[in-house]
Amino acid sequence: MEALGTNSKCLACCICIEKNKICSKKCEFAAYFPNKLKDEYESATELFGTPNIIRMMKLAPQDQKPLLASSILEEGVAWTNDKIGGGFGVILKLKLEIRKHEAYLSELRKMISEEKNNYLYFY
């Protein structure tokens, strides 16, 4: 997740907007929830609520905050897109895609092996 720069013309972060606060250059959430991620943040707010997001971010170790923020946003989007499966539904879909690609790769390997055998048989 890229951090919000020190440019004073940047918009307030999503948490400051939600809490109707002025977002300073020292805002601890600006790097993780910049205004350009507003739609993702709104989805996460529906799922977790702003107070819970703030609490989770404050409790997380500094080196884990980017990963936590990304997870919060992705989980919110997953639940917005799939009200029943949420993040687990995304994982299941990805596993199915992997299985399909592995089956296709297996078929290709089998065809290559057959072609090699045919080539060696003729020469």
mmCIF file with all atom_site columns, C-alpha atoms in Angstrom:
data_model
loop_
_atom_site.group_PDB
_atom_site.id
_atom_site.type_symbol
_atom_site.label_atom_id
_atom_site.label_alt_id
_atom_site.label_comp_id
_atom_site.label_asym_id
_atom_site.label_entity_id
_atom_site.label_seq_id
_atom_site.pdbx_PDB_ins_code
_atom_site.Cartn_x
_atom_site.Cartn_y
_atom_site.Cartn_z
_atom_site.occupancy
_atom_site.B_iso_or_equiv
_atom_site.pdbx_formal_charge
_atom_site.auth_seq_id
_atom_site.auth_comp_id
_atom_site.auth_asym_id
_atom_site.auth_atom_id
_atom_site.pdbx_PDB_model_num
ATOM 1   C CA . MET A 1 1   ? 0.000   0.000   0.000   1.00 0.00 ? 1   MET A CA 1
ATOM 2   C CA . GLU A 1 2   ? 1.560   3.281   -0.975  1.00 0.00 ? 2   GLU A CA 1
ATOM 3   C CA . ALA A 1 3   ? 1.731   6.109   1.528   1.00 0.00 ? 3   ALA A CA 1
ATOM 4   C CA . LEU A 1 4   ? 0.108   9.458   1.077   1.00 0.00 ? 4   LEU A CA 1
ATOM 5   C CA . GLY A 1 5   ? 2.797   11.997  0.285   1.00 0.00 ? 5   GLY A CA 1
ATOM 6   C CA . THR A 1 6   ? 3.624   15.130  2.209   1.00 0.00 ? 6   THR A CA 1
ATOM 7   C CA . ASN A 1 7   ? 1.982   17.249  -0.464  1.00 0.00 ? 7   ASN A CA 1
ATOM 8   C CA . SER A 1 8   ? -0.241  19.782  1.313   1.00 0.00 ? 8   SER A CA 1
ATOM 9   C CA . LYS A 1 9   ? -2.707  19.768  -1.597  1.00 0.00 ? 9   LYS A CA 1
ATOM 10  C CA . CYS A 1 10  ? -3.670  16.139  -0.920  1.00 0.00 ? 10  CYS A CA 1
ATOM 11  C CA . LEU A 1 11  ? -7.172  15.399  0.281   1.00 0.00 ? 11  LEU A CA 1
ATOM 12  C CA . ALA A 1 12  ? -7.940  14.242  3.784   1.00 0.00 ? 12  ALA A CA 1
ATOM 13  C CA . CYS A 1 13  ? -7.688  10.532  4.549   1.00 0.00 ? 13  CYS A CA 1
ATOM 14  C CA . CYS A 1 14  ? -10.848 8.442   4.688   1.00 0.00 ? 14  CYS A CA 1
ATOM 15  C CA . ILE A 1 15  ? -10.873 8.158   8.487   1.00 0.00 ? 15  ILE A CA 1
ATOM 16  C CA . CYS A 1 16  ? -10.547 11.914  8.997   1.00 0.00 ? 16  CYS A CA 1
ATOM 17  C CA . ILE A 1 17  ? -13.361 12.500  6.510   1.00 0.00 ? 17  ILE A CA 1
ATOM 18  C CA . GLU A 1 18  ? -15.555 9.945   8.288   1.00 0.00 ? 18  GLU A CA 1
ATOM 19  C CA . LYS A 1 19  ? -14.853 11.510  11.701  1.00 0.00 ? 19  LYS A CA 1
ATOM 20  C CA . ASN A 1 20  ? -15.144 15.088  10.343  1.00 0.00 ? 20  ASN A CA 1
ATOM 21  C CA . LYS A 1 21  ? -11.613 15.931  11.427  1.00 0.00 ? 21  LYS A CA 1
ATOM 22  C CA . ILE A 1 22  ? -8.909  17.972  9.754   1.00 0.00 ? 22  ILE A CA 1
ATOM 23  C CA . CYS A 1 23  ? -6.314  15.597  8.354   1.00 0.00 ? 23  CYS A CA 1
ATOM 24  C CA . SER A 1 24  ? -2.873  16.879  9.277   1.00 0.00 ? 24  SER A CA 1
ATOM 25  C CA . LYS A 1 25  ? 0.426   15.878  7.726   1.00 0.00 ? 25  LYS A CA 1
ATOM 26  C CA . LYS A 1 26  ? 1.054   13.798  10.847  1.00 0.00 ? 26  LYS A CA 1
ATOM 27  C CA . CYS A 1 27  ? -2.174  11.803  10.544  1.00 0.00 ? 27  CYS A CA 1
ATOM 28  C CA . GLU A 1 28  ? -1.388  8.187   11.443  1.00 0.00 ? 28  GLU A CA 1
ATOM 29  C CA . PHE A 1 29  ? -4.036  6.811   9.069   1.00 0.00 ? 29  PHE A CA 1
ATOM 30  C CA . ALA A 1 30  ? -3.330  8.889   5.943   1.00 0.00 ? 30  ALA A CA 1
ATOM 31  C CA . ALA A 1 31  ? -0.703  6.457   4.679   1.00 0.00 ? 31  ALA A CA 1
ATOM 32  C CA . TYR A 1 32  ? -3.068  3.495   4.927   1.00 0.00 ? 32  TYR A CA 1
ATOM 33  C CA . PHE A 1 33  ? -6.457  4.977   3.979   1.00 0.00 ? 33  PHE A CA 1
ATOM 34  C CA . PRO A 1 34  ? -5.824  7.753   1.440   1.00 0.00 ? 34  PRO A CA 1
ATOM 35  C CA . ASN A 1 35  ? -8.791  9.480   -0.143  1.00 0.00 ? 35  ASN A CA 1
ATOM 36  C CA . LYS A 1 36  ? -8.235  7.664   -3.436  1.00 0.00 ? 36  LYS A CA 1
ATOM 37  C CA . LEU A 1 37  ? -9.335  4.435   -1.683  1.00 0.00 ? 37  LEU A CA 1
ATOM 38  C CA . LYS A 1 38  ? -12.641 5.986   -0.616  1.00 0.00 ? 38  LYS A CA 1
ATOM 39  C CA . ASP A 1 39  ? -14.864 3.311   -2.184  1.00 0.00 ? 39  ASP A CA 1
ATOM 40  C CA . GLU A 1 40  ? -12.885 0.468   -0.625  1.00 0.00 ? 40  GLU A CA 1
ATOM 41  C CA . TYR A 1 41  ? -12.918 2.245   2.738   1.00 0.00 ? 41  TYR A CA 1
ATOM 42  C CA . GLU A 1 42  ? -16.696 2.711   2.594   1.00 0.00 ? 42  GLU A CA 1
ATOM 43  C CA . SER A 1 43  ? -17.079 -1.030  2.022   1.00 0.00 ? 43  SER A CA 1
ATOM 44  C CA . ALA A 1 44  ? -14.796 -1.769  4.969   1.00 0.00 ? 44  ALA A CA 1
ATOM 45  C CA . THR A 1 45  ? -16.708 0.695   7.150   1.00 0.00 ? 45  THR A CA 1
ATOM 46  C CA . GLU A 1 46  ? -19.967 -1.101  6.410   1.00 0.00 ? 46  GLU A CA 1
ATOM 47  C CA . LEU A 1 47  ? -18.402 -4.355  7.562   1.00 0.00 ? 47  LEU A CA 1
ATOM 48  C CA . PHE A 1 48  ? -16.235 -3.263  10.512  1.00 0.00 ? 48  PHE A CA 1
ATOM 49  C CA . GLY A 1 49  ? -17.246 0.295   11.420  1.00 0.00 ? 49  GLY A CA 1
ATOM 50  C CA . THR A 1 50  ? -14.813 3.181   11.722  1.00 0.00 ? 50  THR A CA 1
ATOM 51  C CA . PRO A 1 51  ? -14.259 2.831   15.508  1.00 0.00 ? 51  PRO A CA 1
ATOM 52  C CA . ASN A 1 52  ? -13.260 -0.821  15.080  1.00 0.00 ? 52  ASN A CA 1
ATOM 53  C CA . ILE A 1 53  ? -10.950 -0.003  12.174  1.00 0.00 ? 53  ILE A CA 1
ATOM 54  C CA . ILE A 1 54  ? -9.253  2.691   14.269  1.00 0.00 ? 54  ILE A CA 1
ATOM 55  C CA . ARG A 1 55  ? -8.913  0.321   17.234  1.00 0.00 ? 55  ARG A CA 1
ATOM 56  C CA . MET A 1 56  ? -7.456  -2.472  15.081  1.00 0.00 ? 56  MET A CA 1
ATOM 57  C CA . MET A 1 57  ? -4.959  -0.097  13.496  1.00 0.00 ? 57  MET A CA 1
ATOM 58  C CA . LYS A 1 58  ? -3.870  1.310   16.870  1.00 0.00 ? 58  LYS A CA 1
ATOM 59  C CA . LEU A 1 59  ? -3.377  -2.169  18.341  1.00 0.00 ? 59  LEU A CA 1
ATOM 60  C CA . ALA A 1 60  ? -1.357  -3.480  15.389  1.00 0.00 ? 60  ALA A CA 1
ATOM 61  C CA . PRO A 1 61  ? 2.453   -3.395  15.495  1.00 0.00 ? 61  PRO A CA 1
ATOM 62  C CA . GLN A 1 62  ? 3.908   -0.714  13.231  1.00 0.00 ? 62  GLN A CA 1
ATOM 63  C CA . ASP A 1 63  ? 5.388   -3.212  10.763  1.00 0.00 ? 63  ASP A CA 1
ATOM 64  C CA . GLN A 1 64  ? 2.006   -4.970  10.394  1.00 0.00 ? 64  GLN A CA 1
ATOM 65  C CA . LYS A 1 65  ? -0.123  -1.877  9.790   1.00 0.00 ? 65  LYS A CA 1
ATOM 66  C CA . PRO A 1 66  ? 0.205   -1.826  5.978   1.00 0.00 ? 66  PRO A CA 1
ATOM 67  C CA . LEU A 1 67  ? -0.830  -5.472  5.805   1.00 0.00 ? 67  LEU A CA 1
ATOM 68  C CA . LEU A 1 68  ? -3.723  -4.926  8.222   1.00 0.00 ? 68  LEU A CA 1
ATOM 69  C CA . ALA A 1 69  ? -4.999  -1.904  6.299   1.00 0.00 ? 69  ALA A CA 1
ATOM 70  C CA . SER A 1 70  ? -4.840  -3.835  3.051   1.00 0.00 ? 70  SER A CA 1
ATOM 71  C CA . SER A 1 71  ? -6.664  -6.773  4.636   1.00 0.00 ? 71  SER A CA 1
ATOM 72  C CA . ILE A 1 72  ? -9.375  -4.528  6.061   1.00 0.00 ? 72  ILE A CA 1
ATOM 73  C CA . LEU A 1 73  ? -9.986  -2.909  2.679   1.00 0.00 ? 73  LEU A CA 1
ATOM 74  C CA . GLU A 1 74  ? -9.930  -6.195  0.750   1.00 0.00 ? 74  GLU A CA 1
ATOM 75  C CA . GLU A 1 75  ? -12.291 -7.901  3.205   1.00 0.00 ? 75  GLU A CA 1
ATOM 76  C CA . GLY A 1 76  ? -14.712 -4.986  2.931   1.00 0.00 ? 76  GLY A CA 1
ATOM 77  C CA . VAL A 1 77  ? -14.684 -5.170  -0.852  1.00 0.00 ? 77  VAL A CA 1
ATOM 78  C CA . ALA A 1 78  ? -15.081 -8.959  -0.760  1.00 0.00 ? 78  ALA A CA 1
ATOM 79  C CA . TRP A 1 79  ? -18.194 -8.701  1.417   1.00 0.00 ? 79  TRP A CA 1
ATOM 80  C CA . THR A 1 80  ? -19.612 -5.937  -0.776  1.00 0.00 ? 80  THR A CA 1
ATOM 81  C CA . ASN A 1 81  ? -19.160 -8.082  -3.886  1.00 0.00 ? 81  ASN A CA 1
ATOM 82  C CA . ASP A 1 82  ? -20.316 -11.348 -2.283  1.00 0.00 ? 82  ASP A CA 1
ATOM 83  C CA . LYS A 1 83  ? -22.681 -10.883 0.664   1.00 0.00 ? 83  LYS A CA 1
ATOM 84  C CA . ILE A 1 84  ? -22.760 -14.633 1.400   1.00 0.00 ? 84  ILE A CA 1
ATOM 85  C CA . GLY A 1 85  ? -19.180 -15.817 0.872   1.00 0.00 ? 85  GLY A CA 1
ATOM 86  C CA . GLY A 1 86  ? -17.165 -12.672 1.511   1.00 0.00 ? 86  GLY A CA 1
ATOM 87  C CA . GLY A 1 87  ? -13.440 -13.296 1.725   1.00 0.00 ? 87  GLY A CA 1
ATOM 88  C CA . PHE A 1 88  ? -13.932 -17.042 1.978   1.00 0.00 ? 88  PHE A CA 1
ATOM 89  C CA . GLY A 1 89  ? -15.895 -16.972 -1.281  1.00 0.00 ? 89  GLY A CA 1
ATOM 90  C CA . VAL A 1 90  ? -12.988 -15.202 -2.971  1.00 0.00 ? 90  VAL A CA 1
ATOM 91  C CA . ILE A 1 91  ? -10.608 -17.894 -1.705  1.00 0.00 ? 91  ILE A CA 1
ATOM 92  C CA . LEU A 1 92  ? -12.879 -20.671 -2.983  1.00 0.00 ? 92  LEU A CA 1
ATOM 93  C CA . LYS A 1 93  ? -13.103 -19.033 -6.418  1.00 0.00 ? 93  LYS A CA 1
ATOM 94  C CA . LEU A 1 94  ? -9.322  -18.685 -6.579  1.00 0.00 ? 94  LEU A CA 1
ATOM 95  C CA . LYS A 1 95  ? -8.832  -22.331 -5.577  1.00 0.00 ? 95  LYS A CA 1
ATOM 96  C CA . LEU A 1 96  ? -11.227 -23.388 -8.333  1.00 0.00 ? 96  LEU A CA 1
ATOM 97  C CA . GLU A 1 97  ? -9.281  -21.282 -10.844 1.00 0.00 ? 97  GLU A CA 1
ATOM 98  C CA . ILE A 1 98  ? -6.030  -22.896 -9.696  1.00 0.00 ? 98  ILE A CA 1
ATOM 99  C CA . ARG A 1 99  ? -7.503  -26.381 -10.124 1.00 0.00 ? 99  ARG A CA 1
ATOM 100 C CA . LYS A 1 100 ? -8.697  -25.539 -13.637 1.00 0.00 ? 100 LYS A CA 1
ATOM 101 C CA . HIS A 1 101 ? -5.284  -24.205 -14.623 1.00 0.00 ? 101 HIS A CA 1
ATOM 102 C CA . GLU A 1 102 ? -3.501  -27.185 -13.091 1.00 0.00 ? 102 GLU A CA 1
ATOM 103 C CA . ALA A 1 103 ? -5.740  -29.569 -15.049 1.00 0.00 ? 103 ALA A CA 1
ATOM 104 C CA . TYR A 1 104 ? -5.050  -27.656 -18.255 1.00 0.00 ? 104 TYR A CA 1
ATOM 105 C CA . LEU A 1 105 ? -1.310  -27.658 -17.519 1.00 0.00 ? 105 LEU A CA 1
ATOM 106 C CA . SER A 1 106 ? -1.441  -31.400 -16.917 1.00 0.00 ? 106 SER A CA 1
ATOM 107 C CA . GLU A 1 107 ? -3.119  -31.905 -20.302 1.00 0.00 ? 107 GLU A CA 1
ATOM 108 C CA . LEU A 1 108 ? -0.475  -29.769 -22.005 1.00 0.00 ? 108 LEU A CA 1
ATOM 109 C CA . ARG A 1 109 ? 2.338   -31.716 -20.351 1.00 0.00 ? 109 ARG A CA 1
ATOM 110 C CA . LYS A 1 110 ? 0.751   -34.978 -21.479 1.00 0.00 ? 110 LYS A CA 1
ATOM 111 C CA . MET A 1 111 ? 0.486   -33.690 -25.059 1.00 0.00 ? 111 MET A CA 1
ATOM 112 C CA . ILE A 1 112 ? 4.117   -32.528 -25.011 1.00 0.00 ? 112 ILE A CA 1
ATOM 113 C CA . SER A 1 113 ? 5.238   -35.899 -23.700 1.00 0.00 ? 113 SER A CA 1
ATOM 114 C CA . GLU A 1 114 ? 3.300   -37.694 -26.450 1.00 0.00 ? 114 GLU A CA 1
ATOM 115 C CA . GLU A 1 115 ? 4.778   -35.431 -29.112 1.00 0.00 ? 115 GLU A CA 1
ATOM 116 C CA . LYS A 1 116 ? 8.286   -36.056 -27.792 1.00 0.00 ? 116 LYS A CA 1
ATOM 117 C CA . ASN A 1 117 ? 7.691   -39.804 -27.938 1.00 0.00 ? 117 ASN A CA 1
ATOM 118 C CA . ASN A 1 118 ? 6.354   -39.543 -31.505 1.00 0.00 ? 118 ASN A CA 1
ATOM 119 C CA . TYR A 1 119 ? 9.322   -37.424 -32.528 1.00 0.00 ? 119 TYR A CA 1
ATOM 120 C CA . LEU A 1 120 ? 11.813  -39.893 -31.027 1.00 0.00 ? 120 LEU A CA 1
ATOM 121 C CA . TYR A 1 121 ? 9.970   -42.810 -32.640 1.00 0.00 ? 121 TYR A CA 1
ATOM 122 C CA . PHE A 1 122 ? 10.340  -41.349 -36.145 1.00 0.00 ? 122 PHE A CA 1
ATOM 123 C CA . TYR A 1 123 ? 14.020  -40.430 -35.795 1.00 0.00 ? 123 TYR A CA 1
#
